[in-house]
Every structure is written in structure tokens, then in C-alpha cells.
Amino acid sequence: MALSVREYRARIRSTESMKKITRAMELIAASRIIKAQQRARGAAPYARELTRAVSALATYSNVDHPLTTDPENPRRAAVLVVTSDRGLAGAYSSSVLKEAERLVEKLKQEGKEVDLYVTGRKAEAYYKFRDRAVVRAWTGFSDQPTYDVAADIGSTLIEAFLGDVDEPAEEGRVPAVDEVHVVFTRFRSMLTQEPTAIRMLPLEVVEGTDAPGDNELLPLYEFEPSAEEVLDALLPRYVQSRIFFCLLQAAASELAARQKAMKSATDNADELIKKYKRIANQARQAGITQEISEIVGGVNALADANAGNE
């Protein structure tokens, strides 16, 4: 019985050590999520003004740009899946991957082939384990994304979108696609993170001002040097800023999910420690009771033996 007590005490010590680790990770995630939220809010004004500029171009110019033109018969789509590099974040990555699988299945039902692009080691490992090809992967920044990474991702996806689907991809270049979709986790609050799928290309500018009616005064917009050149300069930046915003939202969501998961792990460790202490105390009391019973039994046996000799 004493051995059992020692075993439970060892388990208590190991659980207390694990509790310290999960508590520390919870505090780290809580401190970093504030910075992640600030970065997301800081990027919002730039993205908003860029969206307004693109909206003005889309509304008040008659330019047909390749990034804003829907193909007549889309046959191939690219899907960018944004996950984390590390685990211990609950169902964060698995929820994104499930949403990505639903989107891929929907696109295949529409008769489209799907090319996968991923960020984060979790998605990379997920598709590698299932022997599914990934065109390009970016890792090592999931909780602290930078604009340079978003620019690289955006340039790669724009290159794929502007290619000709009917022609085979040249060596070292990404295959051409007709659509680009992004699956990421939208940060709603500390308690709610929502896996979301959006179509990135062709662009759908949803915040633009509607074109004025016949009796309304048409605003005066001048595009220099020309609307085509302005679109050529703005649209890639618009795509990159949207991808960067998705990465920032995903980073905040990852940290919130990790904080919640580590708090749950810390609470579970507390309950486990209480359980082990209760069982250890019961085992110790049972051991003491047994020892007292053995002593009393020995004393009674000795007394009976002495009485028999007399």
C-alpha cells in the first residue's frame, strides 16, 4: 500500500509540473494576443482606404482588368489554407482544415480541379500524411505574420491567376488557375473564432459606392496617368493587404484558441491533482488502518498464546 501512495505522490508532482507549463503558456498567449489585436486594428485603416480607392476605380471607370474579370468557364481553383505552426491550440487548425475540405469538395462538385497552397506546419503535415500534393507552403510565422510574407503569398497567387489554364506550367512556375480562395479563421472575440472561406480572385469589391443614377451628380474622378495603370498598381497591393489581414486575423485567433486551451488544461490539471491527493490520502489511511489491525491482531494472538501456556 505504501508503494501505491508513492506512485500517487509522483503523479501529483508530475501533474503540478505540467500545470506550471500550461499556466505559463496561457499567460504568454494572453500577453501576445493583445499585440496581435492591435496589429489587426492597425492594418484596418490602410486596408479600408485601399478598398475605397479600388472601389472608386471599379465603379467610375470602364476598365476590364484581368484581376476583376470572371472567366467564362472556370476549370481550376487555388485554395490557400491558413493554419498554425504549433499545436496546443485546441481545435483551431482542425476547424480550418475541415472548412477547407468542405470548400474543396464543393469546388470538385462544380467540376473544378483544386490546387492547394498552405501556411503553417499543421496544414503541411495534414496533406503530407494523406499524400495530397501542395503547390506551395509557407511556415514559421503563423502567430507573428509580416507583410513581406503576405506580399510573397499574394504575388504567388496573382501569378497563378494571371496564367493561362490551357497551357502547361513552365518549370519553376506555379500552375495557372481561374479562381483563388482563402480559408482562414476570423477573430470575432476572445471566445469566438470562426473558420471562414472567401473568394479572393477574381476580385469582388463589396465596399464600393454604387454608381449614381441619371439625376445624380457624378463625382469627378481623375486617374493619372490612366485608370489601367492605376489598377495595375493598386490591385496587387489590394490582394496582398487582404491576405495580410487574413493572416493577422488568423494569428489573433490562434493565440486566443491557445489561451483557451491552456486555461482548460490548467483547470484539468487542478482537478487531477485534487483527485490524486484524495486517492493518496485514502490509500494512506487504508495503510494505517491495516497496520493498526495487524498490530491489534498480533497483540491478541500473543495474549491468547500466553493464556494457553498458563
Tab-separated table of C-alpha atoms in Angstrom:
chain	number	residue	atom	x	y	z
A	1	MET	CA	0.000	0.000	0.000
A	2	ALA	CA	2.924	2.341	0.752
A	3	LEU	CA	4.173	1.825	-2.825
A	4	SER	CA	0.798	2.925	-4.158
A	5	VAL	CA	0.990	6.102	-2.091
A	6	ARG	CA	4.452	6.855	-3.505
A	7	GLU	CA	3.119	6.332	-7.021
A	8	TYR	CA	0.310	8.796	-6.475
A	9	ARG	CA	2.686	11.333	-4.965
A	10	ALA	CA	4.894	11.004	-8.056
A	11	ARG	CA	1.866	11.571	-10.255
A	12	ILE	CA	0.931	14.630	-8.221
A	13	ARG	CA	4.426	16.085	-8.694
A	14	SER	CA	4.411	15.451	-12.458
A	15	THR	CA	0.915	16.933	-12.812
A	16	GLU	CA	1.964	20.015	-10.836
A	17	SER	CA	4.940	20.446	-13.178
A	18	MET	CA	2.640	20.164	-16.196
A	19	LYS	CA	0.274	22.666	-14.626
A	20	LYS	CA	3.110	25.192	-14.329
A	21	ILE	CA	3.900	24.748	-18.033
A	22	THR	CA	0.302	25.141	-19.206
A	23	ARG	CA	-0.196	28.131	-16.908
A	24	ALA	CA	2.909	29.801	-18.346
A	25	MET	CA	1.734	29.128	-21.912
A	26	GLU	CA	-1.677	30.566	-21.059
A	27	LEU	CA	-0.092	33.782	-19.748
A	28	ILE	CA	2.208	34.062	-22.775
A	29	ALA	CA	-0.725	33.661	-25.171
A	30	ALA	CA	-2.760	36.205	-23.192
A	31	SER	CA	0.034	38.774	-23.385
A	32	ARG	CA	0.679	38.221	-27.109
A	33	ILE	CA	-2.947	38.278	-28.191
A	34	ILE	CA	-3.241	41.925	-27.178
A	35	LYS	CA	-0.410	42.803	-29.551
A	36	ALA	CA	-1.983	40.658	-32.289
A	37	GLN	CA	-5.295	42.502	-31.907
A	38	GLN	CA	-3.508	45.840	-32.041
A	39	ARG	CA	-1.743	44.821	-35.262
A	40	ALA	CA	-5.042	43.762	-36.833
A	41	ARG	CA	-6.665	47.066	-35.852
A	42	GLY	CA	-3.633	48.988	-37.081
A	43	ALA	CA	-3.819	47.352	-40.517
A	44	ALA	CA	-7.538	48.064	-40.869
A	45	PRO	CA	-7.324	51.792	-41.870
A	46	TYR	CA	-4.843	51.062	-44.672
A	47	ALA	CA	-6.957	48.192	-45.970
A	48	ARG	CA	-10.097	50.345	-45.723
A	49	GLU	CA	-8.642	53.258	-47.700
A	50	LEU	CA	-7.170	50.913	-50.283
A	51	THR	CA	-10.566	49.276	-50.653
A	52	ARG	CA	-12.178	52.666	-51.205
A	53	ALA	CA	-9.667	53.515	-53.894
A	54	VAL	CA	-10.232	50.201	-55.673
A	55	SER	CA	-13.997	50.678	-55.288
A	56	ALA	CA	-13.794	54.079	-56.952
A	57	LEU	CA	-11.858	52.596	-59.843
A	58	ALA	CA	-14.264	49.678	-60.213
A	59	THR	CA	-17.293	51.983	-60.049
A	60	TYR	CA	-16.273	55.029	-62.074
A	61	SER	CA	-14.017	53.561	-64.741
A	62	ASN	CA	-14.809	51.248	-67.604
A	63	VAL	CA	-11.593	49.264	-67.397
A	64	ASP	CA	-11.713	45.474	-67.651
A	65	HIS	CA	-8.776	44.283	-65.598
A	66	PRO	CA	-7.748	40.595	-65.516
A	67	LEU	CA	-7.980	40.531	-61.718
A	68	THR	CA	-11.597	41.698	-61.768
A	69	THR	CA	-12.879	39.685	-64.726
A	70	ASP	CA	-14.713	36.415	-64.163
A	71	PRO	CA	-13.644	33.662	-66.570
A	72	GLU	CA	-16.401	32.252	-68.741
A	73	ASN	CA	-15.758	28.627	-67.849
A	74	PRO	CA	-13.641	28.279	-64.659
A	75	ARG	CA	-11.976	24.890	-64.530
A	76	ARG	CA	-9.240	25.205	-61.930
A	77	ALA	CA	-9.142	26.842	-58.498
A	78	ALA	CA	-6.434	27.533	-55.935
A	79	VAL	CA	-7.203	27.234	-52.219
A	80	LEU	CA	-4.957	28.888	-49.623
A	81	VAL	CA	-5.366	27.211	-46.215
A	82	VAL	CA	-4.142	29.263	-43.217
A	83	THR	CA	-3.264	27.159	-40.148
A	84	SER	CA	-0.757	27.294	-37.286
A	85	ASP	CA	2.840	26.164	-36.989
A	86	ARG	CA	2.385	24.750	-33.488
A	87	GLY	CA	-0.217	22.735	-31.663
A	88	LEU	CA	-1.664	23.131	-28.158
A	89	ALA	CA	-4.367	25.421	-29.557
A	90	GLY	CA	-7.399	23.192	-29.221
A	91	ALA	CA	-9.381	22.643	-32.416
A	92	TYR	CA	-8.002	25.760	-34.142
A	93	SER	CA	-6.153	24.064	-37.026
A	94	SER	CA	-8.549	21.140	-37.364
A	95	SER	CA	-11.514	23.526	-37.741
A	96	VAL	CA	-9.764	25.374	-40.573
A	97	LEU	CA	-8.850	22.106	-42.278
A	98	LYS	CA	-12.448	20.874	-42.048
A	99	GLU	CA	-13.669	24.105	-43.626
A	100	ALA	CA	-11.036	23.720	-46.352
A	101	GLU	CA	-12.172	20.159	-47.047
A	102	ARG	CA	-15.765	21.343	-47.409
A	103	LEU	CA	-14.674	24.040	-49.852
A	104	VAL	CA	-12.528	21.601	-51.866
A	105	GLU	CA	-15.423	19.156	-52.085
A	106	LYS	CA	-17.762	21.938	-53.231
A	107	LEU	CA	-15.320	23.063	-55.927
A	108	LYS	CA	-14.871	19.495	-57.154
A	109	GLN	CA	-18.639	19.060	-57.370
A	110	GLU	CA	-18.653	22.134	-59.620
A	111	GLY	CA	-16.225	20.341	-61.918
A	112	LYS	CA	-13.096	22.279	-60.926
A	113	GLU	CA	-9.651	20.943	-60.199
A	114	VAL	CA	-8.105	22.218	-56.960
A	115	ASP	CA	-4.524	23.315	-56.241
A	116	LEU	CA	-3.618	23.562	-52.570
A	117	TYR	CA	-1.485	26.321	-51.053
A	118	VAL	CA	-0.899	26.232	-47.283
A	119	THR	CA	0.550	28.289	-44.478
A	120	GLY	CA	1.538	26.651	-41.204
A	121	ARG	CA	3.127	23.297	-40.452
A	122	LYS	CA	-0.183	21.778	-39.341
A	123	ALA	CA	-1.716	22.012	-42.813
A	124	GLU	CA	1.542	20.922	-44.423
A	125	ALA	CA	1.688	17.809	-42.234
A	126	TYR	CA	-2.044	17.132	-42.727
A	127	TYR	CA	-1.810	16.956	-46.516
A	128	LYS	CA	1.579	15.223	-46.499
A	129	PHE	CA	0.180	12.427	-44.316
A	130	ARG	CA	-2.649	11.949	-46.825
A	131	ASP	CA	-0.298	12.039	-49.849
A	132	ARG	CA	-2.027	15.095	-51.297
A	133	ALA	CA	0.093	17.466	-53.342
A	134	VAL	CA	0.673	21.015	-52.109
A	135	VAL	CA	1.840	23.544	-54.689
A	136	ARG	CA	3.482	25.936	-52.225
A	137	ALA	CA	3.819	26.090	-48.435
A	138	TRP	CA	4.840	28.943	-46.123
A	139	THR	CA	5.723	28.145	-42.497
A	140	GLY	CA	7.339	29.637	-39.403
A	141	PHE	CA	5.271	32.808	-38.877
A	142	SER	CA	1.710	31.793	-38.009
A	143	ASP	CA	1.479	33.721	-34.714
A	144	GLN	CA	3.518	36.732	-35.946
A	145	PRO	CA	2.880	37.261	-39.669
A	146	THR	CA	4.661	40.022	-41.568
A	147	TYR	CA	3.630	41.990	-44.622
A	148	ASP	CA	6.600	40.616	-46.563
A	149	VAL	CA	5.173	37.104	-46.218
A	150	ALA	CA	1.726	38.320	-47.266
A	151	ALA	CA	3.278	40.053	-50.283
A	152	ASP	CA	5.055	36.839	-51.283
A	153	ILE	CA	1.842	34.824	-50.942
A	154	GLY	CA	-0.142	37.441	-52.845
A	155	SER	CA	2.393	37.604	-55.674
A	156	THR	CA	2.378	33.818	-55.997
A	157	LEU	CA	-1.423	33.633	-56.147
A	158	ILE	CA	-1.662	36.540	-58.601
A	159	GLU	CA	0.923	34.837	-60.799
A	160	ALA	CA	-1.171	31.660	-60.773
A	161	PHE	CA	-4.369	33.587	-61.526
A	162	LEU	CA	-2.904	35.543	-64.434
A	163	GLY	CA	-1.540	32.411	-66.105
A	164	ASP	CA	-3.218	30.558	-68.944
A	165	VAL	CA	-5.003	27.413	-67.730
A	166	ASP	CA	-4.847	25.883	-71.193
A	167	GLU	CA	-1.052	25.991	-71.257
A	168	PRO	CA	1.129	23.686	-69.108
A	169	ALA	CA	3.052	25.388	-66.327
A	170	GLU	CA	6.677	26.128	-67.045
A	171	GLU	CA	9.338	24.686	-64.775
A	172	GLY	CA	9.647	26.717	-61.591
A	173	ARG	CA	6.284	28.461	-62.071
A	174	VAL	CA	3.011	27.769	-60.294
A	175	PRO	CA	0.156	26.223	-62.323
A	176	ALA	CA	-2.460	28.628	-63.667
A	177	VAL	CA	-5.917	28.822	-62.073
A	178	ASP	CA	-9.230	30.556	-62.744
A	179	GLU	CA	-10.131	31.263	-59.104
A	180	VAL	CA	-8.331	31.839	-55.806
A	181	HIS	CA	-9.952	31.083	-52.450
A	182	VAL	CA	-8.648	31.638	-48.916
A	183	VAL	CA	-9.655	29.633	-45.840
A	184	PHE	CA	-8.705	31.241	-42.525
A	185	THR	CA	-10.058	31.819	-39.019
A	186	ARG	CA	-11.835	35.120	-38.473
A	187	PHE	CA	-11.344	36.622	-34.994
A	188	ARG	CA	-14.725	37.568	-33.551
A	189	SER	CA	-13.890	37.745	-29.842
A	190	MET	CA	-11.752	36.048	-27.230
A	191	LEU	CA	-14.365	33.299	-27.013
A	192	THR	CA	-15.358	33.034	-30.679
A	193	GLN	CA	-13.141	32.308	-33.671
A	194	GLU	CA	-14.909	31.445	-36.911
A	195	PRO	CA	-13.383	29.389	-39.765
A	196	THR	CA	-14.172	31.333	-42.939
A	197	ALA	CA	-13.746	30.737	-46.680
A	198	ILE	CA	-13.664	33.696	-49.080
A	199	ARG	CA	-13.041	34.066	-52.800
A	200	MET	CA	-10.013	36.291	-53.276
A	201	LEU	CA	-9.759	36.302	-57.080
A	202	PRO	CA	-11.429	37.424	-59.290
A	203	LEU	CA	-11.867	40.410	-57.028
A	204	GLU	CA	-15.274	41.181	-55.610
A	205	VAL	CA	-15.166	44.715	-54.251
A	206	VAL	CA	-18.059	44.731	-51.818
A	207	GLU	CA	-17.477	48.071	-50.094
A	208	GLY	CA	-17.686	50.303	-53.140
A	209	THR	CA	-20.202	53.075	-53.661
A	210	ASP	CA	-22.990	52.284	-56.075
A	211	ALA	CA	-22.894	54.161	-59.338
A	212	PRO	CA	-25.082	57.271	-59.223
A	213	GLY	CA	-28.386	57.444	-61.032
A	214	ASP	CA	-29.192	59.570	-64.065
A	215	ASN	CA	-30.378	62.505	-61.964
A	216	GLU	CA	-27.461	62.402	-59.507
A	217	LEU	CA	-24.299	64.390	-59.810
A	218	LEU	CA	-21.418	62.218	-60.991
A	219	PRO	CA	-18.347	62.695	-58.760
A	220	LEU	CA	-15.279	63.926	-60.559
A	221	TYR	CA	-12.529	61.306	-60.544
A	222	GLU	CA	-9.292	61.786	-62.402
A	223	PHE	CA	-6.940	58.836	-62.827
A	224	GLU	CA	-3.332	59.638	-63.550
A	225	PRO	CA	-1.553	58.519	-65.593
A	226	SER	CA	-4.546	56.311	-66.568
A	227	ALA	CA	-7.157	54.096	-64.956
A	228	GLU	CA	-5.447	50.990	-66.348
A	229	GLU	CA	-2.098	51.880	-64.819
A	230	VAL	CA	-3.688	52.819	-61.503
A	231	LEU	CA	-5.452	49.466	-61.413
A	232	ASP	CA	-2.218	47.677	-62.259
A	233	ALA	CA	-0.598	49.346	-59.252
A	234	LEU	CA	-3.480	49.119	-56.784
A	235	LEU	CA	-4.960	45.671	-57.337
A	236	PRO	CA	-1.849	43.640	-56.394
A	237	ARG	CA	-1.492	45.744	-53.248
A	238	TYR	CA	-5.182	45.219	-52.546
A	239	VAL	CA	-4.792	41.442	-52.780
A	240	GLN	CA	-1.689	41.497	-50.596
A	241	SER	CA	-3.357	43.685	-47.966
A	242	ARG	CA	-6.374	41.358	-47.813
A	243	ILE	CA	-4.099	38.338	-47.395
A	244	PHE	CA	-2.145	40.175	-44.697
A	245	PHE	CA	-5.384	40.987	-42.898
A	246	CYS	CA	-6.405	37.307	-43.099
A	247	LEU	CA	-3.039	36.313	-41.601
A	248	LEU	CA	-3.434	38.838	-38.778
A	249	GLN	CA	-6.957	37.595	-38.050
A	250	ALA	CA	-5.673	34.021	-38.044
A	251	ALA	CA	-2.795	34.931	-35.696
A	252	ALA	CA	-5.159	36.548	-33.180
A	253	SER	CA	-7.485	33.548	-33.444
A	254	GLU	CA	-4.615	31.113	-32.903
A	255	LEU	CA	-3.441	32.904	-29.753
A	256	ALA	CA	-6.996	33.134	-28.406
A	257	ALA	CA	-7.538	29.429	-29.053
A	258	ARG	CA	-4.214	28.582	-27.400
A	259	GLN	CA	-5.025	30.676	-24.341
A	260	LYS	CA	-8.404	28.979	-24.014
A	261	ALA	CA	-6.882	25.514	-24.491
A	262	MET	CA	-4.109	26.139	-21.955
A	263	LYS	CA	-6.587	27.513	-19.409
A	264	SER	CA	-8.668	24.379	-19.841
A	265	ALA	CA	-5.531	22.239	-19.444
A	266	THR	CA	-4.567	24.132	-16.278
A	267	ASP	CA	-8.047	23.667	-14.811
A	268	ASN	CA	-7.956	19.960	-15.679
A	269	ALA	CA	-4.557	19.646	-14.006
A	270	ASP	CA	-6.004	21.247	-10.863
A	271	GLU	CA	-8.842	18.732	-10.808
A	272	LEU	CA	-6.430	15.865	-11.430
A	273	ILE	CA	-4.174	16.977	-8.588
A	274	LYS	CA	-7.167	17.129	-6.225
A	275	LYS	CA	-8.232	13.659	-7.348
A	276	TYR	CA	-4.748	12.182	-6.861
A	277	LYS	CA	-4.414	13.803	-3.421
A	278	ARG	CA	-7.772	12.403	-2.344
A	279	ILE	CA	-6.877	8.902	-3.558
A	280	ALA	CA	-3.402	9.141	-1.969
A	281	ASN	CA	-4.949	10.176	1.362
A	282	GLN	CA	-7.415	7.302	1.136
A	283	ALA	CA	-4.596	4.887	0.369
A	284	ARG	CA	-2.518	6.258	3.253
A	285	GLN	CA	-5.442	5.979	5.661
A	286	ALA	CA	-6.149	2.452	4.438
A	287	GLY	CA	-2.483	1.582	5.008
A	288	ILE	CA	-2.556	2.998	8.531
A	289	THR	CA	-5.798	1.148	9.296
A	290	GLN	CA	-4.322	-2.099	8.018
A	291	GLU	CA	-1.160	-1.621	10.079
A	292	ILE	CA	-3.229	-0.933	13.221
A	293	SER	CA	-5.345	-4.013	12.501
A	294	GLU	CA	-2.196	-6.119	12.123
A	295	ILE	CA	-0.780	-4.789	15.398
A	296	VAL	CA	-4.037	-5.386	17.258
A	297	GLY	CA	-4.313	-8.837	15.713
A	298	GLY	CA	-0.728	-9.614	16.750
A	299	VAL	CA	-1.348	-8.425	20.292
A	300	ASN	CA	-4.496	-10.530	20.563
A	301	ALA	CA	-2.695	-13.589	19.195
A	302	LEU	CA	0.133	-13.086	21.675
A	303	ALA	CA	-2.325	-12.682	24.541
A	304	ASP	CA	-4.153	-15.880	23.522
A	305	ALA	CA	-0.846	-17.754	23.321
A	306	ASN	CA	0.176	-16.586	26.807
A	307	ALA	CA	-3.213	-17.511	28.208
A	308	GLY	CA	-2.876	-21.016	26.719
A	309	ASN	CA	0.564	-21.524	28.301
A	310	GLU	CA	-0.769	-20.596	31.696
